[in-house]
Short mmCIF file of C-alpha atoms in Angstrom, two decimals:
data_model
loop_
_atom_site.label_atom_id
_atom_site.label_comp_id
_atom_site.label_asym_id
_atom_site.label_seq_id
_atom_site.Cartn_x
_atom_site.Cartn_y
_atom_site.Cartn_z
CA MET A 248 64.49 48.80 114.58
CA GLY A 249 61.24 48.59 112.72
CA VAL A 250 58.91 50.86 110.83
CA TRP A 251 58.50 54.47 112.01
CA LYS A 252 54.92 55.42 112.78
CA LYS A 253 53.32 58.80 113.53
CA ILE A 254 51.76 58.78 116.98
CA GLU A 255 48.71 60.92 117.33
CA PRO A 256 48.02 62.60 120.67
CA PRO A 257 44.84 61.68 122.56
CA SER A 258 41.78 63.86 122.00
CA LEU A 259 41.63 65.91 125.26
CA ASN A 260 40.43 69.27 126.34
CA ASP A 261 43.12 71.90 126.99
CA ASP A 262 42.50 71.73 130.69
CA GLU A 263 42.99 67.94 130.70
CA LYS A 264 46.39 67.95 128.99
CA SER A 265 49.39 67.47 131.32
CA VAL A 266 52.09 66.91 128.67
CA GLN A 267 52.47 67.09 124.95
CA VAL A 268 55.29 65.41 123.00
CA LYS A 269 56.64 65.99 119.45
CA THR A 270 58.71 63.24 118.04
CA THR A 271 61.32 63.98 115.39
CA ILE A 272 63.85 61.84 113.56
CA THR A 273 67.06 62.72 111.77
CA ARG A 274 67.68 62.41 107.98
CA HIS A 275 70.02 59.53 108.80
CA GLU A 276 67.26 57.71 110.64
CA ILE A 277 64.87 58.17 107.76
CA ARG A 278 67.35 56.79 105.25
CA ARG A 279 68.03 53.85 107.63
CA ALA A 280 64.34 53.05 108.00
CA THR A 281 63.69 53.38 104.30
CA SER A 282 66.58 51.05 103.33
CA GLU A 283 65.50 48.48 106.00
CA ILE A 284 62.00 48.30 104.57
CA ALA A 285 63.27 48.08 101.00
CA LEU A 286 65.67 45.21 101.90
CA GLU A 287 63.05 43.26 103.75
CA LYS A 288 60.76 43.37 100.73
CA GLU A 289 63.47 41.75 98.63
CA LEU A 290 65.03 39.21 100.98
CA THR A 291 63.65 35.94 102.21
CA TRP A 292 62.70 36.52 105.78
CA HIS A 293 63.98 33.19 107.13
CA PHE A 294 67.40 32.66 105.78
CA GLU A 295 68.34 29.08 104.55
CA LYS A 296 71.54 27.51 105.61
CA GLY A 297 73.98 27.20 102.71
CA ALA A 298 72.25 29.97 100.67
CA CYS A 299 73.96 33.14 99.33
CA TYR A 300 71.98 36.34 98.94
CA HIS A 301 73.48 38.74 96.44
CA CYS A 302 72.42 42.33 96.87
CA PHE A 303 73.02 45.49 94.88
CA SER A 304 71.96 48.88 96.18
CA TRP A 305 71.59 52.24 94.37
CA GLY A 306 72.82 54.46 97.13
CA ASP A 307 71.59 55.71 100.43
CA VAL A 308 71.54 52.25 101.94
CA ASP A 309 73.03 51.80 105.38
CA SER A 310 75.29 48.74 105.26
CA LEU A 311 74.26 47.99 108.83
CA THR A 312 70.81 47.19 107.46
CA TYR A 313 72.09 43.79 106.31
CA PHE A 314 73.41 43.11 109.84
CA ARG A 315 70.05 44.27 111.29
CA VAL A 316 68.07 41.84 109.15
CA ILE A 317 69.84 38.95 110.80
CA VAL A 318 69.57 40.34 114.27
CA LYS A 319 65.81 40.40 113.76
CA GLN A 320 65.81 36.65 112.97
CA GLN A 321 67.76 35.40 115.95
CA ARG A 322 69.84 36.17 118.96
CA ILE A 323 73.56 36.68 118.06
CA ARG A 324 76.00 35.13 120.47
CA TYR A 325 78.99 36.81 118.84
CA ALA A 326 79.66 39.25 116.01
CA LEU A 327 82.68 40.64 114.26
CA ILE A 328 82.74 43.83 112.16
CA SER A 329 85.56 44.84 109.85
CA THR A 330 85.37 48.25 108.25
CA TRP A 331 87.55 51.14 107.18
CA CYS A 332 85.49 53.62 109.12
CA MET A 333 82.15 53.85 111.03
CA ALA A 334 79.47 56.42 111.79
CA GLU A 335 78.68 57.46 115.34
CA THR A 336 75.00 56.64 114.95
CA ASP A 337 75.77 53.08 113.85
CA ILE A 338 78.27 52.59 116.75
CA LYS A 339 75.52 53.61 119.26
CA GLU A 340 72.94 51.36 117.65
CA ILE A 341 75.20 48.27 117.77
CA PHE A 342 75.90 48.69 121.41
CA SER A 343 72.19 49.31 122.09
CA TRP A 344 71.71 45.76 120.80
CA ILE A 345 74.20 44.49 123.40
CA GLU A 346 72.38 46.33 126.13
CA LYS A 347 69.06 44.82 125.01
CA GLY A 348 70.47 41.37 124.93
CA TYR A 349 70.23 40.85 121.11
CA ILE A 350 73.97 40.34 120.84
CA GLY A 351 76.37 38.81 123.30
CA ARG A 352 79.57 40.49 122.11
CA VAL A 353 80.85 42.47 119.09
CA ASP A 354 84.58 42.85 118.11
CA PHE A 355 85.68 45.71 115.79
CA TYR A 356 88.48 45.79 113.27
CA VAL A 357 89.05 49.19 111.71
CA GLY A 358 91.50 50.93 109.33
CA GLU A 359 94.66 52.68 110.37
CA ILE A 360 93.09 56.13 109.50
CA PHE A 361 90.29 55.63 111.97
CA LYS A 362 91.91 56.96 115.11
CA GLY A 363 93.22 60.15 113.49
CA SER A 364 90.51 60.92 110.93
CA TYR A 365 87.46 59.90 112.99
CA GLU A 366 88.59 60.95 116.45
CA LYS A 367 85.11 61.33 117.98
CA GLU A 368 83.98 57.91 116.74
CA TYR A 369 87.24 56.32 117.86
CA ARG A 370 86.87 57.71 121.42
CA LEU A 371 83.32 56.39 121.50
CA LEU A 372 84.42 52.97 120.43
CA VAL A 373 87.21 52.92 123.01
CA GLU A 374 84.69 53.80 125.74
CA LEU A 375 82.10 51.23 124.72
CA CYS A 376 84.44 48.41 123.84
CA GLY A 377 86.10 48.81 127.25
CA LYS A 378 82.74 48.85 129.00
CA TYR A 379 81.37 45.74 127.24
CA GLY A 380 84.65 43.74 126.85
CA CYS A 381 84.92 43.93 123.10
CA ARG A 382 88.08 43.96 120.97
CA LEU A 383 89.03 47.10 119.03
CA VAL A 384 91.74 46.37 116.57
CA ILE A 385 93.45 48.89 114.30
CA PHE A 386 95.45 47.57 111.38
CA ARG A 387 96.05 48.31 107.69
CA ASN A 388 92.47 47.44 106.84
CA HIS A 389 90.15 48.13 103.98
CA SER A 390 88.03 45.07 104.14
CA LYS A 391 84.30 45.25 104.80
CA ILE A 392 83.21 42.10 106.46
CA MET A 393 80.60 41.33 109.15
CA LEU A 394 80.37 37.91 110.85
CA LEU A 395 77.41 36.82 112.86
CA PHE A 396 77.28 33.66 115.01
CA GLY A 397 73.72 33.03 116.00
CA GLU A 398 71.62 30.60 117.91
CA LYS A 399 70.04 29.32 114.68
CA PHE A 400 72.72 29.88 112.01
CA ASP A 401 76.05 31.69 111.32
CA ALA A 402 76.61 34.08 108.45
CA ALA A 403 79.19 36.21 106.72
CA ILE A 404 78.34 39.49 105.13
CA GLU A 405 80.85 40.66 102.48
CA SER A 406 80.33 44.07 101.05
CA SER A 407 81.98 47.03 99.26
CA ALA A 408 80.35 49.37 101.87
CA ASN A 409 81.72 50.65 105.13
CA VAL A 410 79.50 50.84 108.16
CA ASN A 411 77.89 54.07 107.30
CA THR A 412 75.43 55.55 104.69
CA ASN A 413 76.62 57.02 101.42
CA PRO A 414 75.01 57.97 98.05
CA ARG A 415 77.03 55.48 96.00
CA SER A 416 75.99 52.06 94.72
CA GLU A 417 77.29 49.09 96.75
CA GLN A 418 77.25 45.29 96.36
CA THR A 419 76.77 42.93 99.24
CA VAL A 420 76.70 39.09 99.62
CA ILE A 421 75.17 37.44 102.66
CA THR A 422 76.32 33.79 102.90
CA VAL A 423 74.66 31.57 105.55
CA ASP A 424 77.58 29.20 106.20
CA SER A 425 79.33 28.39 109.47
CA GLN A 426 82.58 27.22 107.79
CA LEU A 427 82.96 30.50 105.93
CA ALA A 428 82.22 32.54 108.99
CA PHE A 429 84.78 30.65 111.04
CA TRP A 430 87.31 30.84 108.13
CA TYR A 431 87.12 34.62 108.38
CA LYS A 432 87.14 34.65 112.20
CA ASP A 433 90.40 32.66 112.22
CA ILE A 434 91.99 35.23 109.99
CA PHE A 435 90.95 38.22 112.18
CA ASP A 436 91.86 36.34 115.42
CA ASN A 437 95.49 36.27 114.26
CA ILE A 438 95.82 39.96 113.29
CA THR A 439 98.28 41.96 115.36
CA PRO A 440 96.75 45.30 116.53
CA PHE A 441 98.47 48.68 115.88
CA ASN A 442 96.74 50.28 118.85
CA SER A 443 98.83 49.20 121.82
CA ASP A 444 97.12 51.83 124.02
CA PHE A 445 93.90 49.75 124.18
CA GLU A 446 93.82 46.65 126.44
CA GLN A 447 92.39 43.90 124.26
CA PRO A 448 90.15 41.27 125.93
CA PRO A 449 90.88 37.62 125.15
CA ILE A 450 89.78 36.27 121.77
CA LEU A 451 86.39 34.64 122.13
CA ASP A 452 86.59 30.86 121.55
CA LEU A 453 83.35 29.71 119.88
CA THR A 454 82.09 26.20 119.57
CA ARG A 455 82.23 25.22 115.90
CA LYS A 456 79.06 23.78 114.48
CA SER A 457 78.43 22.28 111.05
CA ASP A 458 75.75 23.49 108.72
#
């Protein structure tokens, strides 16, 4: 996360150089960094409890950028992501946050087409969810919702966008409200998975707190 910077090599004579490194980034990473910078310029850095932030993007905005803004503000004890499909790069980034201790656990709820149409991404999710004890639920899903339960505040992100990047305009609302976040969590906790081949861990019981 953060702003990409060009790193200049030290000024050394040819006989003093032991290694040289060239850093490259993908087009997806460039779009992600650009959208992150643009969003941070528009949003209040410290979110207020009870506030709603309505966002409209004109394409090439990674929906995970909204999630990332909250991860930067606080440690997340639990998160839930509901999406029709997901990109491989986003999956890897989310689990890197678990490895770094930014997030305790993330549960995933995806559409019924995900396993067949996004086989590579599905296999990756199965592997990582099994490794880190996360739920991976397939059902007749087209909702795009991300829930974050943090040390400072809870929030619900409601969007037209899947967890990927596309050239279309999307609308997103970030609501900093514990009751709304728990209202959504209760709904997803009671969904029966289609994917009986994946051993689901127990549903995480969170302590409810008032805003």
